[in-house]
């Protein structure tokens, strides 16, 4: 059939192969992600991109199959640069983990090929309780794209090379449900059609690319977004329909494309110079084509974008700013885990300790006021007689106190699974710590930095022996967005001149995020089974405002109406510390029990490394003074 195909304006046709449409193109220096690369046109796309010199990262659900595909490619092309990373598009948690690992690796990203897909499945829900075809074919790629956008923008800006996002759709986008997308019934079994659901997900692929293209134009980003139909191909995509699969295997080789032809349009749109600057278009047979009227509906594209954003922002559990710590940990068994919670004698520290203990975790509260800590312990045990909870003295503003706490904890032989760096002070007048360091920086960041370093060996040992991931949680704040100019006053940290209580607080909270990010990088390099993340708990009516009488008065009067309560304020901390959705996710920032985007400064790798070295020197200097 393909022998008689006619060439289009590009000079290629339905019979062109991926190698033919990329002949003579040098992709050296480019890095691409190809989802669903362990089989079918995904594997061929990865192979041909690697053949052209592109460094390919294959996102695969089946790691064993992915390794086989990689080995086959490298055997054929010894110079091929190919990596594999686990990615299950039907799981938002897996998508977040993949993106986190990729971004924290420091790799650039020029090309994102959203290729993976399933077709005509019987009615099923994803791990996030979303209709499986919509979740896998569209929503997983939507979230993945969003999480990788900053990397792509940075890569395009630094390399002066256009980035390209390619959504592999289908001509099936012409046959969705009536109206296109069943927004109000997306996951309802009633009225479900396996073929219409597939058409809906493929329509979503086109709408997503079109709306992405509009966003890029508005932002002035050097990235394009297009969608395509690869052609009808004899792959395992039809495995969920035995009748169609049988028909395909029987007559497919006569009327359908082979895999080499099926991957052609993806490779063409991803690499060919003819496509430079072309965005928001639909391609078939390596040529521009016309999608349906629904696919070109701007309002439908915007509605889908908002709908999808709402789904991924809620996350797998649907937690929000109103969720409480008990709600986000409901059903989780923390038995056998041991946690340290700093600042556990008041506010969200107390609630964090209470809820962790409620879930079976052995909690050690690090408290500056031991009497207050004992009162909290008694109150928790009274409410929950089975609670395992201890209180130990810890003043984060004093390095000597931090060292004493860590020494006593380690010498006690206790394991340590969770370290919740929660304690903090806010907007204090200018003061120096006992170590002559500006008080907010000393308490909110440096004390926790030192504590974490001193307890790391214990956490690594615990994770290794228990075969359970350890987690370090830095309680930061949205105030990390308002530090001093350039973020950290390295050369003027302790200068009274120019001191601002609010900017100083912002500086310390920025340091919390940077610390978690750099720590995540170190842990990954070490191969440690530990994660490190930061979070914003929300604005909560606690005693943290005690150093500003005006703010404290305002909070006490209006706080209950506009701020979170303590139960809600401790939710994100408990979520990041305990929830299975966060497993393997590291170097991320959370708010309202969902992944969120921190400031540009907070994501600055060089700033994070400089802060790490700066903090190391500060604690080492104190070491030498003590000795």
Coordinates of C-alpha atoms in Angstrom, one line a residue:
X1 CA 0.0 0.0 0.0
X2 CA 2.7 2.4 1.0
X3 CA 4.6 1.9 -2.2
X4 CA 2.0 4.0 -4.0
X5 CA 1.9 6.9 -1.4
X6 CA 2.4 10.4 -2.6
X7 CA 5.0 12.8 -1.3
X8 CA 3.8 15.9 0.4
X9 CA 5.2 19.4 0.6
X10 CA 8.0 18.3 2.9
X11 CA 9.2 15.8 0.3
X12 CA 8.2 12.9 2.5
X13 CA 5.2 10.5 2.5
X14 CA 3.4 7.8 4.4
X15 CA 6.0 5.3 3.3
X16 CA 9.0 7.4 4.6
X17 CA 10.9 5.9 7.5
X18 CA 12.2 7.6 10.6
X19 CA 15.8 7.2 9.3
X20 CA 14.8 8.7 5.9
X21 CA 13.2 11.8 7.4
X22 CA 16.2 12.5 9.6
X23 CA 18.9 11.6 7.0
X24 CA 21.8 14.1 7.2
X25 CA 20.6 15.8 10.5
X26 CA 23.1 16.1 13.3
X27 CA 21.5 15.9 16.7
X28 CA 24.7 16.0 18.6
X29 CA 24.4 18.2 21.8
X30 CA 20.6 17.7 22.0
X31 CA 19.0 15.8 24.9
X32 CA 15.5 14.2 24.5
X33 CA 13.0 12.4 26.6
X34 CA 10.9 9.8 24.9
X35 CA 8.0 8.3 26.9
X36 CA 6.8 4.8 26.2
X37 CA 10.2 4.0 24.7
X38 CA 10.4 0.3 25.6
X39 CA 8.3 -0.9 22.6
X40 CA 6.8 0.0 19.3
X41 CA 7.3 3.4 17.7
X42 CA 8.7 4.7 21.0
X43 CA 11.7 2.3 20.7
X44 CA 12.2 3.2 17.1
X45 CA 12.0 6.9 17.9
X46 CA 14.6 6.5 20.6
X47 CA 16.8 4.5 18.3
X48 CA 16.7 6.9 15.4
X49 CA 17.3 10.0 17.6
X50 CA 20.3 8.2 19.2
X51 CA 21.5 7.4 15.7
X52 CA 21.5 11.1 14.9
X53 CA 23.6 11.9 18.0
X54 CA 20.8 12.9 20.4
X55 CA 21.3 11.9 24.0
X56 CA 18.0 10.0 24.7
X57 CA 16.4 9.3 28.0
X58 CA 13.7 6.6 27.7
X59 CA 10.8 6.9 30.1
X60 CA 9.5 3.4 30.6
X61 CA 7.0 1.7 32.8
X62 CA 8.7 -1.7 32.5
X63 CA 12.4 -1.3 33.5
X64 CA 13.3 -4.8 32.3
X65 CA 11.9 -4.1 28.8
X66 CA 13.5 -0.7 28.9
X67 CA 16.9 -2.2 29.6
X68 CA 16.5 -4.7 26.7
X69 CA 15.5 -1.9 24.3
X70 CA 18.6 0.1 25.4
X71 CA 20.9 -2.8 25.0
X72 CA 19.6 -3.5 21.5
X73 CA 20.1 0.1 20.5
X74 CA 23.6 0.3 21.9
X75 CA 24.5 -3.0 20.3
X76 CA 23.6 -1.6 16.9
X77 CA 24.9 1.9 17.6
X78 CA 27.9 1.6 20.0
X79 CA 28.2 5.4 20.2
X80 CA 24.6 5.8 21.2
X81 CA 23.9 7.8 24.4
X82 CA 20.8 6.2 25.9
X83 CA 19.5 6.1 29.5
X84 CA 16.4 4.7 31.0
X85 CA 14.2 6.1 33.9
X86 CA 11.1 4.5 35.3
X87 CA 7.9 6.3 34.4
X88 CA 4.3 5.2 34.7
X89 CA 2.2 7.8 33.0
X90 CA -1.0 6.5 34.7
X91 CA 0.4 7.5 38.1
X92 CA 0.9 11.2 39.0
X93 CA 3.3 10.1 41.8
X94 CA 5.5 8.3 39.3
X95 CA 5.4 11.3 36.9
X96 CA 6.5 13.6 39.8
X97 CA 9.2 11.2 40.8
X98 CA 10.5 10.9 37.2
X99 CA 10.5 14.7 36.8
X100 CA 12.2 15.2 40.1
X101 CA 15.0 12.7 39.3
X102 CA 15.5 14.2 35.9
X103 CA 15.6 17.8 37.0
X104 CA 17.9 17.1 40.0
X105 CA 20.3 15.2 37.7
X106 CA 21.3 18.6 36.1
X107 CA 20.6 17.2 32.6
X108 CA 19.4 19.8 30.0
X109 CA 16.3 19.0 27.9
X110 CA 15.8 20.1 24.3
X111 CA 13.1 17.6 23.1
X112 CA 10.2 16.1 24.9
X113 CA 8.4 13.3 22.9
X114 CA 5.1 12.5 24.6
X115 CA 4.7 9.2 22.9
X116 CA 3.4 6.6 25.4
X117 CA -0.2 5.5 25.2
X118 CA -2.8 2.8 25.7
X119 CA -5.8 2.1 23.5
X120 CA -9.4 0.9 23.8
X121 CA -9.1 -0.5 27.3
X122 CA -12.1 -1.8 29.2
X123 CA -13.3 0.7 31.9
X124 CA -10.5 1.1 34.5
X125 CA -9.4 3.8 36.8
X126 CA -5.8 4.9 37.3
X127 CA -4.0 4.9 40.6
X128 CA -5.3 8.4 41.0
X129 CA -8.9 7.3 40.4
X130 CA -9.0 8.9 36.9
X131 CA -10.3 7.1 33.8
X132 CA -7.2 5.2 32.6
X133 CA -6.9 6.3 29.0
X134 CA -7.4 10.0 29.8
X135 CA -5.0 9.6 32.8
X136 CA -2.3 7.8 30.8
X137 CA -2.5 9.4 27.3
X138 CA -3.2 12.9 28.3
X139 CA -3.0 13.8 32.0
X140 CA 0.3 12.1 32.8
X141 CA 1.9 13.9 29.8
X142 CA 0.3 17.1 30.8
X143 CA 1.9 17.0 34.3
X144 CA 5.2 15.7 33.0
X145 CA 5.4 18.6 30.5
X146 CA 4.6 21.2 33.2
X147 CA 7.2 19.8 35.6
X148 CA 9.9 19.8 32.9
X149 CA 9.1 23.2 31.4
X150 CA 11.5 25.3 33.5
X151 CA 14.3 22.9 32.4
X152 CA 13.4 23.2 28.7
X153 CA 13.2 27.0 28.9
X154 CA 16.5 27.2 30.6
X155 CA 18.1 24.8 28.1
X156 CA 16.7 26.8 25.1
X157 CA 17.9 30.1 26.6
X158 CA 21.4 28.8 27.4
X159 CA 22.0 26.8 24.2
X160 CA 20.3 29.3 21.9
X161 CA 18.6 26.2 20.4
X162 CA 14.8 25.9 19.9
X163 CA 13.2 23.3 22.2
X164 CA 10.4 21.1 20.8
X165 CA 7.5 19.3 22.5
X166 CA 5.9 16.6 20.4
X167 CA 2.5 15.1 21.4
X168 CA 1.8 11.8 19.6
X169 CA -1.9 11.9 19.1
X170 CA -4.0 10.0 16.5
X171 CA -6.6 10.4 13.8
X172 CA -8.8 8.9 16.4
X173 CA -9.0 12.4 17.9
X174 CA -11.8 12.8 15.3
X175 CA -14.0 10.3 17.2
X176 CA -14.3 11.4 20.8
X177 CA -17.4 11.6 22.9
X178 CA -20.0 14.2 21.8
X179 CA -18.7 17.6 22.8
X180 CA -15.1 16.3 22.9
X181 CA -14.2 16.0 26.6
X182 CA -16.6 14.6 29.3
X183 CA -15.4 17.1 31.8
X184 CA -18.2 16.4 34.3
X185 CA -18.1 12.6 33.8
X186 CA -14.4 12.0 33.1
X187 CA -14.2 9.0 35.4
X188 CA -17.8 7.7 35.3
X189 CA -18.4 4.1 34.2
X190 CA -21.9 4.9 32.9
X191 CA -21.8 5.8 29.2
X192 CA -18.2 4.7 28.9
X193 CA -17.0 3.7 25.5
X194 CA -13.5 2.3 25.1
X195 CA -13.1 3.8 21.6
X196 CA -14.7 7.2 22.4
X197 CA -12.5 7.4 25.5
X198 CA -9.5 6.8 23.4
X199 CA -10.6 9.4 20.9
X200 CA -11.2 11.8 23.8
X201 CA -7.6 11.3 25.1
X202 CA -6.1 11.8 21.6
X203 CA -8.2 14.9 21.2
X204 CA -6.8 16.1 24.5
X205 CA -3.2 15.5 23.1
X206 CA -3.9 18.0 20.2
X207 CA -5.7 20.5 22.4
X208 CA -2.8 20.4 24.9
X209 CA -0.2 21.0 22.2
X210 CA -2.2 23.9 20.9
X211 CA -2.7 25.6 24.2
X212 CA 1.0 25.0 25.1
X213 CA 2.0 26.8 21.9
X214 CA -0.2 29.7 22.8
X215 CA 1.4 29.9 26.3
X216 CA 4.9 29.8 24.7
X217 CA 4.1 32.7 22.4
X218 CA 2.8 34.8 25.2
X219 CA 5.9 34.0 27.3
X220 CA 8.3 34.5 24.5
X221 CA 9.8 31.1 25.2
X222 CA 12.0 29.5 22.5
X223 CA 10.0 26.3 22.5
X224 CA 7.4 24.9 20.1
X225 CA 4.6 22.4 20.7
X226 CA 3.0 20.3 18.0
X227 CA 0.9 17.2 17.7
X228 CA 0.8 14.4 15.2
X229 CA -0.8 11.2 13.9
X230 CA 1.9 8.5 13.5
X231 CA -0.3 6.3 11.3
X232 CA -2.0 3.0 11.9
X233 CA 0.8 0.7 13.0
X234 CA 1.0 -3.0 13.8
X235 CA 2.2 -2.6 17.4
X236 CA 0.9 -4.0 20.8
X237 CA -1.3 -0.9 21.2
X238 CA -4.3 -3.0 20.2
X239 CA -3.7 -5.6 23.0
X240 CA -6.9 -4.7 24.9
X241 CA -9.1 -5.7 22.0
X242 CA -8.6 -9.3 21.0
X243 CA -10.7 -8.9 17.8
X244 CA -8.8 -5.8 16.6
X245 CA -5.5 -7.4 17.6
X246 CA -6.3 -10.5 15.6
X247 CA -7.4 -8.4 12.6
X248 CA -4.2 -6.3 12.8
X249 CA -1.9 -9.3 13.0
X250 CA -3.6 -10.9 10.0
X251 CA -3.9 -8.0 7.6
X252 CA -1.8 -5.3 9.2
X253 CA 1.4 -6.0 7.3
X254 CA -0.5 -5.3 4.1
X255 CA -2.4 -2.2 5.0
X256 CA -0.7 -0.6 8.0
X257 CA 2.6 1.1 8.4
X258 CA 5.6 -0.7 9.9
X259 CA 7.3 0.6 13.0
X260 CA 10.0 2.3 11.0
X261 CA 7.4 4.3 9.1
X262 CA 5.3 4.8 12.2
X263 CA 8.1 6.6 14.0
X264 CA 8.8 8.9 11.0
X265 CA 6.5 11.8 11.8
X266 CA 7.7 11.9 15.5
X267 CA 11.3 12.1 14.4
X268 CA 10.5 14.6 11.6
X269 CA 8.7 17.0 14.0
X270 CA 11.3 16.6 16.6
X271 CA 14.4 17.1 14.5
X272 CA 13.8 18.4 11.0
X273 CA 14.9 22.0 10.1
X274 CA 11.7 22.4 8.1
X275 CA 9.7 22.4 11.4
X276 CA 11.8 25.2 13.0
X277 CA 9.5 27.9 14.4
X278 CA 6.4 25.9 13.5
X279 CA 4.1 25.6 16.6
X280 CA 0.5 24.7 17.4
X281 CA 0.2 22.5 14.3
X282 CA -0.9 19.0 13.5
X283 CA 1.2 16.6 11.4
X284 CA 0.5 13.4 9.4
X285 CA 2.9 11.5 7.3
X286 CA 5.7 14.0 8.1
X287 CA 3.6 16.8 6.6
X288 CA 1.3 19.5 8.0
X289 CA -2.3 18.3 8.1
X290 CA -5.6 19.6 9.3
X291 CA -7.1 18.5 12.6
X292 CA -10.8 18.6 13.5
X293 CA -12.8 21.7 14.3
X294 CA -12.9 20.5 18.0
X295 CA -9.1 20.2 18.0
X296 CA -8.8 23.8 16.9
X297 CA -11.4 25.1 19.5
X298 CA -9.4 27.7 21.5
X299 CA -12.0 27.8 24.3
X300 CA -12.1 24.0 24.6
X301 CA -8.3 24.0 24.8
X302 CA -8.3 26.5 27.6
X303 CA -11.0 24.7 29.5
X304 CA -9.0 21.4 29.2
X305 CA -5.9 23.2 30.4
X306 CA -7.7 24.5 33.5
X307 CA -9.4 21.2 34.1
X308 CA -6.1 19.3 33.8
X309 CA -4.3 21.7 36.0
X310 CA -7.0 21.3 38.7
X311 CA -6.7 17.5 38.5
X312 CA -2.9 17.5 38.9
X313 CA -2.8 20.2 41.5
X314 CA -5.1 18.2 43.7
X315 CA -2.7 15.3 43.4
X316 CA -3.6 11.7 43.8
X317 CA -5.6 12.2 47.0
X318 CA -7.3 15.4 46.3
X319 CA -5.8 17.1 49.3
X320 CA -6.0 20.9 49.5
X321 CA -5.3 23.8 51.8
X322 CA -8.3 22.8 54.0
X323 CA -7.0 19.3 54.6
X324 CA -5.8 18.4 58.1
X325 CA -2.8 16.4 59.2
X326 CA -5.1 13.6 60.3
X327 CA -6.8 13.6 56.9
X328 CA -3.6 13.4 54.8
X329 CA -2.3 10.5 56.9
X330 CA -5.5 8.6 57.2
X331 CA -5.0 4.9 56.9
X332 CA -1.1 5.1 57.0
X333 CA 0.7 2.9 59.4
X334 CA 3.8 4.5 60.8
X335 CA 4.6 1.6 63.2
X336 CA 8.3 0.9 63.4
X337 CA 9.3 4.4 62.3
X338 CA 11.1 6.9 64.5
X339 CA 11.0 10.6 63.9
X340 CA 12.5 13.8 65.3
X341 CA 10.4 16.9 65.3
X342 CA 12.1 20.1 66.2
X343 CA 10.0 22.8 67.8
X344 CA 7.6 20.2 69.0
X345 CA 6.4 22.0 72.1
X346 CA 4.0 24.4 70.3
X347 CA 2.1 25.2 67.2
X348 CA 2.3 23.0 64.1
X349 CA 5.3 21.2 65.7
X350 CA 3.0 19.9 68.5
X351 CA 0.3 18.9 66.0
X352 CA 2.9 17.2 63.7
X353 CA 4.2 15.2 66.7
X354 CA 0.7 14.3 67.8
X355 CA -0.5 13.0 64.4
X356 CA 2.8 11.1 63.7
X357 CA 2.4 9.4 67.1
X358 CA -1.3 8.7 66.3
X359 CA -0.1 6.9 63.2
X360 CA 2.3 4.7 65.3
X361 CA 5.5 6.6 64.8
X362 CA 7.9 6.9 67.8
X363 CA 8.3 10.7 68.1
X364 CA 11.2 12.5 69.7
X365 CA 10.4 16.2 70.2
X366 CA 13.4 18.5 70.1
X367 CA 12.3 21.4 72.4
X368 CA 14.0 24.5 73.7
X369 CA 11.6 24.6 76.7
X370 CA 11.7 21.2 78.3
X371 CA 8.9 21.9 80.8
X372 CA 6.6 22.9 77.9
X373 CA 7.8 19.8 76.0
X374 CA 6.8 17.5 78.9
X375 CA 3.4 19.2 79.1
X376 CA 2.8 18.5 75.4
X377 CA 4.0 14.9 75.8
X378 CA 1.5 14.4 78.7
X379 CA -1.3 15.9 76.7
X380 CA -0.6 13.6 73.7
X381 CA -0.3 10.5 75.8
X382 CA -3.5 11.4 77.6
X383 CA -5.3 11.6 74.3
X384 CA -3.5 8.6 72.9
X385 CA -2.3 6.2 75.6
X386 CA -0.4 4.1 73.0
X387 CA 1.6 7.0 71.8
X388 CA 5.4 6.6 71.9
X389 CA 6.8 10.1 72.5
X390 CA 9.8 11.6 74.2
X391 CA 11.1 15.2 74.7
X392 CA 14.7 16.2 74.5
X393 CA 16.3 19.7 75.0
X394 CA 17.3 21.4 71.8
X395 CA 18.0 25.1 71.2
X396 CA 18.5 25.5 67.4
X397 CA 20.1 28.9 67.9
X398 CA 23.0 27.3 69.8
X399 CA 25.5 25.0 68.0
X400 CA 26.6 23.6 71.3
X401 CA 23.0 22.6 72.1
X402 CA 22.6 21.1 68.6
X403 CA 25.7 19.0 69.1
X404 CA 24.7 17.9 72.6
X405 CA 21.2 16.8 71.3
X406 CA 22.7 14.9 68.3
X407 CA 25.3 13.3 70.5
X408 CA 22.8 12.1 73.1
X409 CA 20.4 10.9 70.4
X410 CA 23.1 8.9 68.5
X411 CA 24.6 7.4 71.7
X412 CA 21.2 6.2 72.8
X413 CA 21.2 3.8 69.8
X414 CA 17.9 4.9 68.5
X415 CA 17.1 4.5 64.8
X416 CA 16.0 7.6 62.8
X417 CA 13.6 7.4 59.8
X418 CA 12.2 10.9 59.7
X419 CA 13.8 14.3 60.5
X420 CA 11.3 17.1 60.6
X421 CA 13.2 20.4 60.7
X422 CA 10.2 22.5 61.9
X423 CA 11.3 24.9 64.6
X424 CA 11.5 28.6 63.7
X425 CA 11.3 32.2 64.7
X426 CA 9.9 35.1 62.6
X427 CA 10.6 38.8 62.2
X428 CA 12.7 39.3 65.3
X429 CA 14.5 42.6 66.0
X430 CA 18.2 42.5 65.2
X431 CA 19.9 40.0 67.5
X432 CA 22.9 37.6 67.4
X433 CA 22.8 34.0 68.5
X434 CA 25.1 32.6 71.1
X435 CA 27.5 31.9 68.3
X436 CA 27.4 35.5 67.1
X437 CA 25.3 34.7 64.0
X438 CA 22.2 36.7 63.0
X439 CA 19.5 35.0 65.0
X440 CA 16.9 34.1 62.4
X441 CA 19.5 32.6 60.1
X442 CA 21.1 30.8 63.0
X443 CA 17.9 29.3 64.3
X444 CA 15.9 28.7 61.1
X445 CA 18.7 27.4 58.9
X446 CA 22.1 26.9 60.4
X447 CA 20.9 24.9 63.5
X448 CA 18.9 22.6 61.3
X449 CA 21.8 22.4 58.8
X450 CA 24.1 21.2 61.5
X451 CA 21.6 18.9 63.1
X452 CA 20.9 17.2 59.8
X453 CA 24.5 16.7 59.1
X454 CA 25.2 15.2 62.5
X455 CA 22.2 12.8 62.2
X456 CA 22.8 11.7 58.6
X457 CA 24.9 8.6 59.4
X458 CA 22.2 7.4 61.8
X459 CA 19.5 8.0 59.1
X460 CA 21.5 6.2 56.4
X461 CA 22.2 3.3 58.7
X462 CA 18.5 3.1 59.6
X463 CA 17.4 3.2 56.0
X464 CA 19.9 0.5 55.0
X465 CA 19.0 -1.8 57.9
X466 CA 15.2 -1.3 57.8
X467 CA 15.0 -1.2 54.0
X468 CA 12.7 1.8 54.4
X469 CA 13.2 5.2 52.8
X470 CA 14.3 7.9 55.2
X471 CA 12.8 11.4 54.8
X472 CA 14.1 14.8 55.7
X473 CA 11.5 17.6 55.8
X474 CA 12.5 21.3 56.0
X475 CA 9.6 23.5 57.0
X476 CA 10.1 26.6 55.0
X477 CA 7.6 29.3 54.0
X478 CA 6.3 31.3 51.0
X479 CA 8.3 34.1 52.6
X480 CA 11.3 32.5 50.9
X481 CA 10.2 34.6 47.9
X482 CA 11.0 37.9 49.8
X483 CA 14.6 37.6 51.0
X484 CA 17.3 40.2 50.6
X485 CA 18.3 41.1 47.1
X486 CA 20.3 38.2 45.6
X487 CA 18.9 35.9 48.3
X488 CA 21.6 35.4 51.0
X489 CA 23.8 38.2 52.5
X490 CA 26.9 36.0 52.6
X491 CA 29.3 38.9 53.2
X492 CA 27.0 40.9 55.5
X493 CA 25.2 38.1 57.3
X494 CA 25.7 39.6 60.7
X495 CA 25.7 43.3 59.8
X496 CA 23.2 45.4 61.6
X497 CA 23.3 48.0 58.8
X498 CA 20.6 47.2 56.3
X499 CA 19.0 44.6 58.6
X500 CA 15.3 44.0 57.8
X501 CA 13.4 41.6 60.1
X502 CA 11.2 40.5 57.2
X503 CA 13.9 40.1 54.6
X504 CA 16.0 38.3 57.2
X505 CA 13.2 35.9 57.8
X506 CA 12.8 35.4 54.0
X507 CA 16.5 34.8 53.7
X508 CA 16.4 32.0 56.4
X509 CA 13.3 30.4 54.7
X510 CA 15.1 30.6 51.3
X511 CA 18.0 28.8 53.0
X512 CA 15.6 26.0 54.1
X513 CA 14.6 25.3 50.5
X514 CA 18.2 25.6 49.1
X515 CA 19.4 23.3 51.9
X516 CA 16.8 20.6 51.0
X517 CA 17.6 20.9 47.3
X518 CA 21.4 20.6 47.7
X519 CA 20.9 17.8 50.3
X520 CA 18.8 15.9 47.8
X521 CA 21.6 16.2 45.3
X522 CA 24.2 14.9 47.8
X523 CA 22.0 12.0 48.8
X524 CA 21.4 11.0 45.2
X525 CA 25.1 11.1 44.5
X526 CA 25.8 8.9 47.6
X527 CA 23.0 6.4 46.6
X528 CA 21.5 6.9 50.0
X529 CA 17.9 5.7 50.5
X530 CA 17.0 9.2 51.9
X531 CA 14.9 12.0 50.4
X532 CA 15.0 15.7 51.3
X533 CA 12.2 18.1 50.6
X534 CA 10.9 21.5 51.7
X535 CA 7.5 23.0 52.2
X536 CA 5.2 25.9 53.0
X537 CA 2.8 25.0 55.8
X538 CA 0.5 27.9 55.2
X539 CA -0.1 31.0 57.2
X540 CA -1.2 29.8 60.6
X541 CA -2.3 31.7 63.7
X542 CA 0.5 30.5 66.1
X543 CA 2.9 32.2 68.4
X544 CA 5.5 32.6 65.7
X545 CA 4.4 36.2 65.3
X546 CA 5.2 37.0 69.0
X547 CA 8.1 39.3 68.0
X548 CA 5.9 41.7 66.2
X549 CA 3.1 43.1 68.4
X550 CA 1.1 44.6 65.5
X551 CA 1.1 41.5 63.4
X552 CA 0.4 39.3 66.5
X553 CA -2.6 41.5 67.4
X554 CA -3.9 41.3 63.8
X555 CA -3.4 37.6 63.7
X556 CA -5.2 36.9 67.0
X557 CA -8.1 39.0 65.8
X558 CA -8.5 37.9 62.2
X559 CA -6.4 34.8 62.0
X560 CA -9.3 32.3 62.6
X561 CA -11.1 33.8 59.6
X562 CA -8.4 34.0 57.0
X563 CA -5.5 31.7 58.1
X564 CA -5.2 28.0 58.5
X565 CA -5.8 26.4 61.8
X566 CA -3.0 24.3 63.4
X567 CA -4.5 21.0 62.2
X568 CA -4.4 22.3 58.6
X569 CA -1.0 23.9 59.1
X570 CA 0.6 20.6 60.1
X571 CA -0.9 18.7 57.1
X572 CA 1.8 19.3 54.5
X573 CA 4.5 18.4 56.9
X574 CA 2.8 15.1 57.8
X575 CA 2.0 14.4 54.1
X576 CA 5.6 14.9 53.0
X577 CA 6.9 12.8 56.0
X578 CA 4.5 9.9 55.7
X579 CA 2.5 9.6 52.6
X580 CA 3.3 6.9 50.0
X581 CA 2.7 9.3 47.2
X582 CA 6.0 11.1 48.1
X583 CA 8.1 7.9 48.0
X584 CA 11.2 8.6 46.0
X585 CA 10.5 12.3 45.5
X586 CA 13.4 14.5 46.5
X587 CA 14.5 18.0 46.1
X588 CA 11.0 19.3 45.7
X589 CA 8.9 22.1 47.3
X590 CA 5.4 21.4 48.6
X591 CA 2.4 23.5 49.6
X592 CA -1.1 22.4 50.6
X593 CA 0.0 18.7 50.5
X594 CA 0.9 19.0 46.8
X595 CA 4.1 19.7 44.8
X596 CA 4.4 23.4 44.2
X597 CA 6.9 25.7 42.4
X598 CA 9.4 27.6 44.5
X599 CA 11.1 30.8 43.5
X600 CA 13.7 31.1 40.8
X601 CA 16.4 31.8 43.5
X602 CA 15.3 28.7 45.4
X603 CA 16.0 26.6 42.3
X604 CA 19.4 28.2 41.7
X605 CA 21.9 25.3 41.8
X606 CA 24.9 27.5 42.2
X607 CA 23.3 29.5 45.1
X608 CA 22.4 26.2 46.8
X609 CA 26.0 25.0 46.5
X610 CA 27.4 28.3 47.7
X611 CA 25.1 28.2 50.8
X612 CA 26.1 24.7 51.5
X613 CA 29.8 25.6 51.5
X614 CA 29.1 28.8 53.5
X615 CA 27.2 26.9 56.1
X616 CA 29.8 24.2 56.3
X617 CA 32.5 26.8 57.0
X618 CA 30.3 28.4 59.7
X619 CA 29.8 25.2 61.6
X620 CA 33.5 24.1 61.1
X621 CA 34.7 27.5 62.5
X622 CA 32.6 26.8 65.5
X623 CA 34.1 23.4 65.8
X624 CA 37.6 24.8 65.9
X625 CA 36.6 27.4 68.5
X626 CA 35.2 24.7 70.7
X627 CA 38.2 22.4 70.4

